């Protein structure tokens, strides 16, 4: 059951009056995945997450959570779900303990197990020391953690986090990211953000949403591998440019300073192995070899900016 | 059902950790205590007024409860305004919406939490006339009918206020609107007193008319049913309103 599908959304759409916030969006989340939702402001990330969490009814399409249709059996579907909205849903006048106890009860954890669930959730989110303090008096970072603790208290198979690191300082961001990574080991997580390095650091798969639809969905590994743009090779005794150009998968070669060469690569090809072999055989003195991948940022900009053609032309020229 | 109780307990806790509830109870008790004392002295000094009333329970209990309704009309919107409006403003409402709880459970839970405040008010109100038990013969049934009437009235106020609170995200607007709504339903009585067609219907709809007999110690099922229907109607409207919001 490694590839069990936990969230399946098909042809999801949501209309606010005349504007379509989300249209025809398909999304699947498998067990053990951390899926990152990326998109420019107003792309429909939050709307999508609200729909997945059952806070907003979709105008069209269907959502299945853990195999249960959200529209038909909302209670069962929601019970396998933990949701942290953009604004953590806290009651500032309660203490962390009181709040978490309420959340445990709300998610149907029986009275006898409630304390254990609260303790576990506090430990996971580093809240044990502030357990008796009023939420109102906690810093933004701690409040965010309380929000996270709330989302995982009933050990849901799926956790939905809407911009969990917004408004935190760099240290808190690191802590929350570590926490999310830990959560990813035992839960499946959907995470939205517009911070690209965050997605790269935390997620196993990335999905880019633009204008209410999915425009890109690929694992982080593939994002790095598939998009090898060029290879930088450092050779002590280089052959002629023509020889380098002749290597399989290379379509252009140019010399840089200090014995470095940049080899532009055919789409999908990776000439590194061939280059290393040739260098060893012919004694070129290979001292450096690295690929230059297209970063997620470049992919993002390419897919979300309206003028793709202009952008690509500029790249060609450069 | 356990979800309803969980929400109700949490709501009650939140009501009683807020200074608002205590401030409201303090002011209520201060004013009603003042009224009670004034009436008691008036009764003691001027015993012949008692001929027009059915004893001390009627004079003091009835008078006190009559005055309490006016105060509660002012105060209940303050207690109901936060129920949904504030949660929507702070975003905490998503906690309830994303939890495995139906809208009916959410509304009922919140309402039951509010009932805990009503009961606290009721206890504080009951203590004053009941102290007379030590010095005189008191018609306890009479007082009980009055308290029941007050409780039913508060249920109705609470339900109407809860519904209004689902309409907006600003607690103050919710308070103003529910005060207006309650006053309007209250004042339908005036229309009923005019020589117009269907005057009796207006008289039946008014919140105040049904309290009058309970205040005078007369228990009539029709009055009780009126308040319960009123309450259920507004709670149902609140559920409908929240459902529309989700769509």
Coordinates of C-alpha atoms in Angstrom, one line a residue:
Chain A
X1 CA 0.0 0.0 0.0
X2 CA 3.0 2.3 -0.5
X3 CA 1.3 4.2 -3.2
X4 CA -2.1 4.5 -1.6
X5 CA -3.9 7.7 -2.8
X6 CA -5.0 9.8 0.1
X7 CA -6.4 12.8 -1.7
X8 CA -7.9 12.7 -5.1
X9 CA -9.4 15.8 -6.6
X10 CA -10.9 15.8 -10.0
X11 CA -11.9 18.7 -12.3
X12 CA -12.1 20.9 -9.2
X13 CA -13.5 24.4 -9.8
X14 CA -14.7 27.2 -7.7
X15 CA -16.4 30.4 -8.8
X16 CA -16.7 33.6 -6.8
X17 CA -19.4 35.5 -8.5
X18 CA -18.1 36.1 -12.0
X19 CA -14.5 35.2 -11.4
X20 CA -13.3 31.7 -11.6
X21 CA -10.8 31.2 -8.8
X22 CA -10.0 27.6 -9.7
X23 CA -11.0 25.7 -12.8
X24 CA -10.5 22.1 -13.9
X25 CA -7.8 21.4 -11.3
X26 CA -6.7 17.8 -10.8
X27 CA -4.6 16.8 -7.8
X28 CA -3.5 13.6 -6.2
X29 CA -1.6 13.1 -3.0
X30 CA -0.1 9.7 -2.3
X31 CA 0.9 8.2 1.0
X32 CA 4.2 9.5 2.3
X33 CA 4.4 12.5 0.0
X34 CA 4.9 16.1 0.8
X35 CA 3.3 18.0 -2.0
X36 CA 4.2 21.7 -2.5
X37 CA 1.7 24.0 -4.1
X38 CA 3.3 26.9 -5.7
X39 CA 1.8 29.8 -7.5
X40 CA 1.8 33.6 -7.7
X41 CA -0.6 35.6 -5.5
X42 CA -4.2 35.0 -6.5
X43 CA -3.5 31.8 -8.4
X44 CA -6.0 29.9 -6.4
X45 CA -3.8 28.1 -3.8
X46 CA -5.7 29.0 -0.8
X47 CA -9.1 28.4 -2.5
X48 CA -7.9 25.0 -3.5
X49 CA -6.8 24.2 0.1
X50 CA -10.0 25.5 1.6
X51 CA -11.9 23.2 -0.7
X52 CA -9.8 20.2 0.1
X53 CA -10.3 20.9 3.8
X54 CA -14.1 21.1 3.4
X55 CA -14.4 24.7 4.4
X56 CA -15.5 25.7 1.0
X57 CA -17.8 23.7 -1.3
X58 CA -16.5 23.4 -4.8
X59 CA -18.6 24.7 -7.6
X60 CA -17.7 21.7 -9.7
X61 CA -15.7 18.5 -9.5
X62 CA -15.2 16.0 -6.7
X63 CA -12.8 15.4 -3.9
X64 CA -12.0 12.1 -2.3
X65 CA -10.1 11.9 0.9
X66 CA -8.8 8.6 1.9
X67 CA -11.3 7.1 -0.5
X68 CA -14.3 8.9 1.0
X69 CA -16.2 11.5 -1.0
X70 CA -16.1 14.8 0.8
X71 CA -19.5 16.0 -0.5
X72 CA -21.3 12.8 0.4
X73 CA -19.8 11.9 3.8
X74 CA -18.1 15.0 5.1
X75 CA -17.7 13.7 8.6
X76 CA -15.8 10.6 7.6
X77 CA -13.7 12.5 5.1
X78 CA -12.8 15.3 7.4
X79 CA -11.8 13.0 10.2
X80 CA -8.7 11.9 8.2
X81 CA -7.7 15.5 7.7
X82 CA -5.8 18.1 9.6
X83 CA -5.9 21.6 8.3
X84 CA -3.9 24.7 9.2
X85 CA -5.3 27.7 7.4
X86 CA -3.2 30.8 6.5
X87 CA -4.4 32.4 9.7
X88 CA -4.0 29.8 12.5
X89 CA -7.5 29.2 14.0
X90 CA -6.8 30.0 17.6
X91 CA -8.7 31.1 20.6
X92 CA -6.3 33.6 22.2
X93 CA -8.1 33.7 25.5
X94 CA -7.4 30.0 26.2
X95 CA -4.2 28.3 27.3
X96 CA -2.4 26.0 25.0
X97 CA -3.6 23.0 27.0
X98 CA -7.2 24.1 27.1
X99 CA -7.1 24.8 23.4
X100 CA -5.6 21.5 22.4
X101 CA -7.9 19.6 24.7
X102 CA -10.8 21.1 22.9
X103 CA -9.4 20.3 19.5
X104 CA -8.9 16.7 20.6
X105 CA -12.5 16.5 21.6
X106 CA -13.6 18.2 18.5
X107 CA -11.9 15.5 16.4
X108 CA -13.6 12.8 18.3
X109 CA -10.7 11.5 20.4
X110 CA -12.3 9.7 23.3
X111 CA -11.9 11.3 26.8
X112 CA -9.5 8.7 28.1
X113 CA -7.0 9.2 25.2
X114 CA -7.3 12.9 25.1
X115 CA -4.5 13.8 27.5
X116 CA -2.1 11.5 25.7
X117 CA -3.0 13.0 22.4
X118 CA -2.5 16.5 23.7
X119 CA 0.9 15.6 25.2
X120 CA 2.1 13.9 22.1
X121 CA 1.1 16.8 19.9
X122 CA 2.7 19.3 22.3
X123 CA 6.0 17.3 22.2
X124 CA 5.9 17.1 18.4
X125 CA 5.6 20.9 18.1
X126 CA 7.8 21.9 20.9
X127 CA 5.1 23.4 23.0
X128 CA 5.6 21.6 26.3
X129 CA 7.2 24.6 28.0
X130 CA 4.4 27.0 27.1
X131 CA 1.5 24.6 27.8
X132 CA 0.0 26.6 30.6
X133 CA 0.4 30.0 28.9
X134 CA -2.4 31.9 27.2
X135 CA -2.2 31.7 23.4
X136 CA -2.7 35.4 23.3
X137 CA 0.7 36.0 25.0
X138 CA 2.7 33.7 22.7
X139 CA 4.9 34.9 19.9
X140 CA 3.8 34.5 16.3
X141 CA 6.1 31.6 15.9
X142 CA 4.6 29.7 18.8
X143 CA 1.1 30.5 17.8
X144 CA 1.9 29.0 14.4
X145 CA 3.1 25.9 16.2
X146 CA -0.1 25.7 18.2
X147 CA -1.9 25.8 14.9
X148 CA 0.3 22.9 13.7
X149 CA -0.3 21.0 16.9
X150 CA -4.0 21.4 16.3
X151 CA -3.7 20.0 12.8
X152 CA -1.9 16.8 13.9
X153 CA -3.5 16.1 17.2
X154 CA -5.8 13.4 15.9
X155 CA -3.0 11.9 13.8
X156 CA -4.7 12.4 10.5
X157 CA -3.3 10.6 7.4
X158 CA -3.4 14.0 5.5
X159 CA -2.2 17.4 6.7
X160 CA -3.0 20.5 4.8
X161 CA -0.9 23.5 5.6
X162 CA -1.5 26.9 4.0
X163 CA 1.6 29.0 4.0
X164 CA 2.8 27.7 7.3
X165 CA 6.0 29.9 7.5
X166 CA 4.5 33.3 6.7
X167 CA 5.4 36.0 9.1
X168 CA 8.1 34.0 11.0
X169 CA 11.7 34.9 11.6
X170 CA 14.4 32.8 9.9
X171 CA 15.1 30.6 12.9
X172 CA 11.4 29.9 13.4
X173 CA 11.1 29.2 9.6
X174 CA 13.9 26.6 9.9
X175 CA 12.2 25.0 12.9
X176 CA 8.8 24.8 11.3
X177 CA 10.4 23.3 8.1
X178 CA 12.2 20.7 10.2
X179 CA 8.9 19.9 11.9
X180 CA 7.1 19.6 8.6
X181 CA 9.8 17.2 7.3
X182 CA 9.3 15.1 10.4
X183 CA 5.6 15.1 9.9
X184 CA 6.1 14.0 6.3
X185 CA 7.6 10.8 7.6
X186 CA 4.4 9.6 9.1
X187 CA 1.7 11.7 7.4
X188 CA 1.1 13.0 3.9
X189 CA 1.3 16.7 3.7
X190 CA 0.1 19.4 1.2
X191 CA 1.9 22.6 1.7
X192 CA 1.4 25.9 0.0
X193 CA 4.0 28.6 -0.2
X194 CA 5.3 31.2 -2.5
X195 CA 8.9 30.8 -1.2
X196 CA 10.6 28.6 -3.7
X197 CA 13.6 27.4 -1.7
X198 CA 11.1 26.3 1.0
X199 CA 9.3 24.0 -1.4
X200 CA 12.7 22.7 -2.6
X201 CA 13.9 22.1 0.9
X202 CA 10.8 20.4 2.2
X203 CA 8.7 18.9 -0.5
X204 CA 9.0 15.6 -2.5
X205 CA 6.7 16.8 -5.3
X206 CA 5.9 20.2 -6.5
X207 CA 2.8 21.5 -8.3
X208 CA 2.6 24.9 -9.8
X209 CA -0.8 26.5 -10.0
X210 CA -1.5 29.5 -12.3
X211 CA -4.8 31.2 -13.0
X212 CA -6.8 28.5 -11.2
X213 CA -5.3 25.5 -13.0
X214 CA -2.3 23.2 -12.6
X215 CA 0.5 23.9 -15.0
X216 CA 3.2 21.8 -13.6
X217 CA 3.4 18.7 -11.5
X218 CA 6.6 16.8 -11.0
X219 CA 8.7 15.3 -8.3
X220 CA 11.6 17.5 -6.9
X221 CA 14.1 15.0 -8.2
X222 CA 12.7 15.1 -11.7
X223 CA 12.6 18.8 -11.5
X224 CA 16.3 18.8 -10.9
X225 CA 17.3 16.0 -13.3
X226 CA 15.0 16.6 -16.3
X227 CA 16.1 20.2 -16.6
X228 CA 19.8 19.8 -17.0
X229 CA 20.6 22.8 -19.1
X230 CA 24.3 22.7 -19.4
X231 CA 27.4 20.9 -18.1
X232 CA 30.4 22.7 -16.8
X233 CA 33.6 20.7 -17.3
X234 CA 37.1 21.7 -16.2
X235 CA 39.9 20.1 -18.3
X236 CA 43.7 20.5 -17.8
X237 CA 44.6 19.4 -21.3
X238 CA 41.4 20.2 -23.3
X239 CA 40.8 18.9 -26.8
X240 CA 39.4 21.1 -29.5
X241 CA 36.0 22.6 -29.1
X242 CA 34.8 20.5 -32.0
X243 CA 35.7 17.3 -30.2
X244 CA 33.7 18.4 -27.2
X245 CA 30.8 19.3 -29.4
X246 CA 31.0 15.8 -30.9
X247 CA 30.1 14.1 -27.6
X248 CA 26.7 12.5 -27.5
X249 CA 24.0 14.9 -26.1
X250 CA 26.0 18.0 -26.5
X251 CA 24.8 20.6 -29.0
X252 CA 27.1 23.5 -28.2
X253 CA 30.4 24.1 -26.5
X254 CA 32.2 27.2 -25.4
X255 CA 35.4 27.8 -23.5
X256 CA 35.3 29.8 -20.2
X257 CA 38.2 31.1 -18.2
X258 CA 40.6 28.9 -16.3
X259 CA 40.2 25.7 -18.4
X260 CA 36.4 25.5 -17.8
X261 CA 34.0 24.7 -20.6
X262 CA 30.3 25.0 -20.8
X263 CA 28.5 22.4 -22.8
X264 CA 24.9 23.1 -23.7
X265 CA 22.9 20.0 -23.6
X266 CA 20.1 18.5 -25.8
X267 CA 16.8 18.3 -24.1
X268 CA 16.6 15.4 -21.7
X269 CA 20.2 14.3 -22.3
X270 CA 23.0 14.1 -19.7
X271 CA 26.5 13.9 -21.3
X272 CA 28.4 13.8 -18.0
X273 CA 29.1 10.1 -18.0
X274 CA 30.3 10.1 -21.6
X275 CA 32.4 13.1 -21.0
X276 CA 34.1 11.5 -18.0
X277 CA 34.8 8.4 -19.9
X278 CA 36.3 10.3 -22.9
X279 CA 38.4 12.4 -20.6
X280 CA 39.8 9.4 -18.9
X281 CA 40.5 7.6 -22.1
X282 CA 42.2 10.5 -23.9
X283 CA 43.9 12.0 -20.8
X284 CA 42.2 15.4 -20.9
X285 CA 42.8 15.9 -17.2
X286 CA 39.3 16.3 -16.0
X287 CA 39.3 18.2 -12.7
X288 CA 35.7 19.5 -12.4
X289 CA 32.4 18.3 -13.7
X290 CA 29.0 19.6 -12.7
X291 CA 25.6 20.1 -14.2
X292 CA 23.7 23.3 -14.3
X293 CA 20.1 22.5 -13.7
X294 CA 17.2 24.8 -14.4
X295 CA 16.2 25.9 -11.0
X296 CA 12.6 25.7 -9.8
X297 CA 12.6 29.4 -9.9
X298 CA 13.2 29.4 -13.6
X299 CA 10.6 26.8 -14.1
X300 CA 8.2 28.8 -12.0
X301 CA 8.8 32.1 -13.8
X302 CA 8.6 30.4 -17.2
X303 CA 5.2 28.8 -16.4
X304 CA 3.5 31.6 -14.5
X305 CA 4.6 34.7 -16.5
X306 CA 2.2 35.4 -19.3
X307 CA 4.9 36.1 -21.9
X308 CA 6.6 32.8 -22.2
X309 CA 7.9 33.3 -25.8
X310 CA 9.6 36.6 -25.0
X311 CA 11.3 34.9 -22.0
X312 CA 12.5 32.0 -24.0
X313 CA 13.8 34.1 -26.8
X314 CA 15.8 36.1 -24.3
X315 CA 17.3 32.9 -23.0
X316 CA 18.3 31.8 -26.4
X317 CA 20.0 35.1 -27.1
X318 CA 21.9 34.9 -23.8
Chain B
X1 CA -24.1 14.6 20.5
X2 CA -20.7 14.5 22.1
X3 CA -19.4 17.0 19.5
X4 CA -22.2 19.3 20.5
X5 CA -21.2 19.0 24.2
X6 CA -17.5 19.5 23.3
X7 CA -18.3 22.7 21.5
X8 CA -20.7 23.8 24.2
X9 CA -18.1 23.3 27.0
X10 CA -15.5 25.2 25.0
X11 CA -17.9 28.0 24.3
X12 CA -18.9 28.2 28.0
X13 CA -15.3 28.3 29.0
X14 CA -14.5 31.1 26.5
X15 CA -17.5 33.1 27.7
X16 CA -16.5 32.8 31.3
X17 CA -12.8 33.6 30.8
X18 CA -13.7 36.8 29.1
X19 CA -14.1 39.9 31.2
X20 CA -17.2 40.8 29.2
X21 CA -19.4 38.1 30.8
X22 CA -18.3 39.2 34.3
X23 CA -18.8 42.9 33.5
X24 CA -22.2 42.1 32.2
X25 CA -23.2 40.0 35.2
X26 CA -21.8 42.7 37.5
X27 CA -23.8 45.5 36.0
X28 CA -27.0 43.4 35.8
X29 CA -26.7 42.4 39.4
X30 CA -25.9 46.0 40.5
X31 CA -28.9 47.4 38.8
X32 CA -31.3 44.7 39.6
X33 CA -30.2 44.7 43.2
X34 CA -30.9 48.4 43.4
X35 CA -34.4 47.8 41.9
X36 CA -35.0 45.0 44.3
X37 CA -34.0 47.0 47.3
X38 CA -36.1 50.0 46.3
X39 CA -39.1 47.8 45.7
X40 CA -38.6 46.1 49.0
X41 CA -38.5 49.3 51.0
X42 CA -41.4 50.7 49.0
X43 CA -43.5 47.6 49.9
X44 CA -42.5 47.7 53.6
X45 CA -43.4 51.4 54.0
X46 CA -46.5 51.4 52.0
X47 CA -48.3 48.1 52.8
X48 CA -51.7 49.1 51.3
X49 CA -50.4 48.7 47.7
X50 CA -50.3 45.0 48.4
X51 CA -54.1 45.0 48.0
X52 CA -53.7 45.4 44.2
X53 CA -51.2 42.6 44.0
X54 CA -51.3 38.9 44.9
X55 CA -48.8 39.2 47.7
X56 CA -45.2 40.0 48.0
X57 CA -44.1 37.5 45.3
X58 CA -46.3 39.3 42.7
X59 CA -45.2 42.8 43.8
X60 CA -41.5 42.2 44.1
X61 CA -40.9 39.1 42.0
X62 CA -43.1 40.2 39.1
X63 CA -41.8 43.8 39.3
X64 CA -38.2 42.7 39.3
X65 CA -38.6 40.2 36.5
X66 CA -40.4 42.8 34.4
X67 CA -37.6 45.1 34.8
X68 CA -35.0 42.3 34.1
X69 CA -36.5 41.7 30.7
X70 CA -35.6 45.2 29.6
X71 CA -32.1 44.9 30.9
X72 CA -31.7 41.5 29.2
X73 CA -32.9 43.0 25.9
X74 CA -29.9 45.4 26.2
X75 CA -27.4 42.8 27.4
X76 CA -28.1 39.7 25.4
X77 CA -26.9 41.2 22.1
X78 CA -23.5 41.8 23.8
X79 CA -23.2 38.2 24.7
X80 CA -24.3 36.8 21.3
X81 CA -22.4 39.2 19.1
X82 CA -19.1 37.3 19.4
X83 CA -20.5 33.9 18.7
X84 CA -19.8 33.8 15.0
X85 CA -18.8 37.3 14.0
X86 CA -15.7 37.4 16.1
X87 CA -14.7 33.9 15.1
X88 CA -15.1 34.8 11.5
X89 CA -13.0 37.9 11.9
X90 CA -10.2 36.1 13.7
X91 CA -10.4 33.1 11.3
X92 CA -10.9 30.6 14.1
X93 CA -14.2 29.6 12.6
X94 CA -12.2 27.4 10.2
X95 CA -11.3 25.2 13.1
X96 CA -15.0 24.2 13.4
X97 CA -15.6 24.1 9.7
X98 CA -12.7 21.8 9.0
X99 CA -13.5 19.5 11.9
X100 CA -15.7 16.5 11.6
X101 CA -18.8 18.3 12.9
X102 CA -22.0 19.2 11.0
X103 CA -23.3 22.8 10.9
X104 CA -26.2 21.8 13.1
X105 CA -23.8 20.5 15.7
X106 CA -21.7 23.7 15.6
X107 CA -24.8 25.9 16.0
X108 CA -26.3 23.8 18.7
X109 CA -23.0 23.6 20.6
X110 CA -22.5 27.4 20.5
X111 CA -26.0 28.0 21.6
X112 CA -25.7 25.5 24.5
X113 CA -22.5 27.2 25.6
X114 CA -24.5 30.5 25.7
X115 CA -27.2 28.8 27.7
X116 CA -24.6 28.4 30.5
X117 CA -24.4 32.2 30.7
X118 CA -28.2 32.4 30.8
X119 CA -28.3 30.0 33.7
X120 CA -25.7 32.0 35.6
X121 CA -27.9 35.1 35.1
X122 CA -31.0 33.2 36.2
X123 CA -29.3 32.0 39.4
X124 CA -28.2 35.5 40.3
X125 CA -31.7 36.8 39.6
X126 CA -33.4 34.1 41.6
X127 CA -31.3 34.6 44.7
X128 CA -32.8 38.1 45.4
X129 CA -36.5 37.2 45.8
X130 CA -35.6 33.9 47.4
X131 CA -33.9 35.7 50.3
X132 CA -37.4 36.8 51.3
X133 CA -38.1 33.2 52.2
X134 CA -36.4 33.8 55.5
X135 CA -38.8 36.6 56.5
X136 CA -42.1 35.9 54.9
X137 CA -44.3 33.4 53.2
X138 CA -43.4 33.4 49.5
X139 CA -45.3 31.9 46.7
X140 CA -42.4 29.9 45.2
X141 CA -44.4 28.6 42.3
X142 CA -45.1 32.2 41.3
X143 CA -41.4 33.0 41.3
X144 CA -40.6 29.8 39.4
X145 CA -43.0 30.7 36.7
X146 CA -41.4 34.1 36.4
X147 CA -37.9 32.6 36.2
X148 CA -39.1 30.1 33.6
X149 CA -40.5 33.0 31.6
X150 CA -37.2 34.9 31.8
X151 CA -35.2 31.8 30.8
X152 CA -37.5 31.2 27.8
X153 CA -37.1 34.9 26.9
X154 CA -33.4 34.6 27.1
X155 CA -33.4 31.5 24.9
X156 CA -35.3 33.5 22.3
X157 CA -33.0 36.5 22.6
X158 CA -30.0 34.3 22.4
X159 CA -31.2 32.4 19.3
X160 CA -32.0 35.6 17.4
X161 CA -28.6 37.1 18.4
X162 CA -26.8 34.0 17.3
X163 CA -28.4 34.2 13.9
X164 CA -27.5 37.8 13.5
X165 CA -24.0 37.0 14.5
X166 CA -23.7 34.6 11.5
X167 CA -24.5 37.5 9.1
X168 CA -21.5 39.7 9.7
X169 CA -17.8 39.6 10.7
X170 CA -18.0 42.7 12.9
X171 CA -19.1 41.9 16.5
X172 CA -20.3 45.4 17.1
X173 CA -22.5 45.4 14.0
X174 CA -23.9 42.1 15.1
X175 CA -24.7 43.6 18.5
X176 CA -26.5 46.6 17.0
X177 CA -28.4 44.6 14.5
X178 CA -29.6 42.0 17.0
X179 CA -30.6 44.7 19.4
X180 CA -32.6 46.3 16.7
X181 CA -34.2 43.0 15.7
X182 CA -35.2 42.1 19.3
X183 CA -36.6 45.6 19.9
X184 CA -38.6 45.3 16.8
X185 CA -40.1 42.0 17.7
X186 CA -40.7 43.4 21.1
X187 CA -42.5 46.4 19.9
X188 CA -44.9 44.5 17.6
X189 CA -47.1 44.7 20.7
X190 CA -47.7 48.4 19.9
X191 CA -49.0 47.5 16.5
X192 CA -51.2 44.9 18.1
X193 CA -52.8 47.5 20.2
X194 CA -54.0 49.6 17.2
X195 CA -57.3 49.1 15.6
X196 CA -56.0 47.3 12.5
X197 CA -56.7 44.1 10.8
X198 CA -54.8 41.0 12.1
X199 CA -54.0 42.9 15.3
X200 CA -54.3 39.6 17.1
X201 CA -51.6 38.0 14.9
X202 CA -49.2 40.8 15.8
X203 CA -50.1 40.4 19.4
X204 CA -49.2 36.7 19.2
X205 CA -45.9 37.4 17.5
X206 CA -44.7 39.9 20.0
X207 CA -42.1 38.7 22.5
X208 CA -43.4 40.7 25.3
X209 CA -47.0 39.4 25.3
X210 CA -46.1 35.9 26.1
X211 CA -43.9 36.9 29.0
X212 CA -46.7 38.9 30.6
X213 CA -48.7 35.9 31.8
X214 CA -45.7 33.9 33.0
X215 CA -44.5 36.9 35.0
X216 CA -47.8 37.0 36.7
X217 CA -47.5 33.3 37.6
X218 CA -49.7 31.8 35.0
X219 CA -48.1 28.9 33.1
X220 CA -49.6 28.5 29.7
X221 CA -48.3 25.9 27.3
X222 CA -48.9 28.2 24.3
X223 CA -46.4 30.7 25.7
X224 CA -43.8 28.1 26.3
X225 CA -44.3 26.7 22.8
X226 CA -44.0 30.2 21.3
X227 CA -40.6 30.8 22.8
X228 CA -39.3 27.3 21.8
X229 CA -40.5 27.8 18.2
X230 CA -39.0 31.2 18.1
X231 CA -35.6 29.8 19.3
X232 CA -35.7 26.8 16.9
X233 CA -36.6 29.1 14.0
X234 CA -33.6 31.4 14.5
X235 CA -31.2 28.5 15.1
X236 CA -32.4 26.9 11.9
X237 CA -31.9 30.2 10.1
X238 CA -28.3 30.3 11.4
X239 CA -27.6 26.8 10.1
X240 CA -29.0 27.8 6.7
X241 CA -26.9 30.9 6.6
X242 CA -23.7 29.1 7.4
X243 CA -24.5 26.5 4.7
X244 CA -24.9 29.3 2.2
X245 CA -21.6 30.7 3.2
X246 CA -19.8 27.5 2.5
X247 CA -21.2 27.3 -1.0

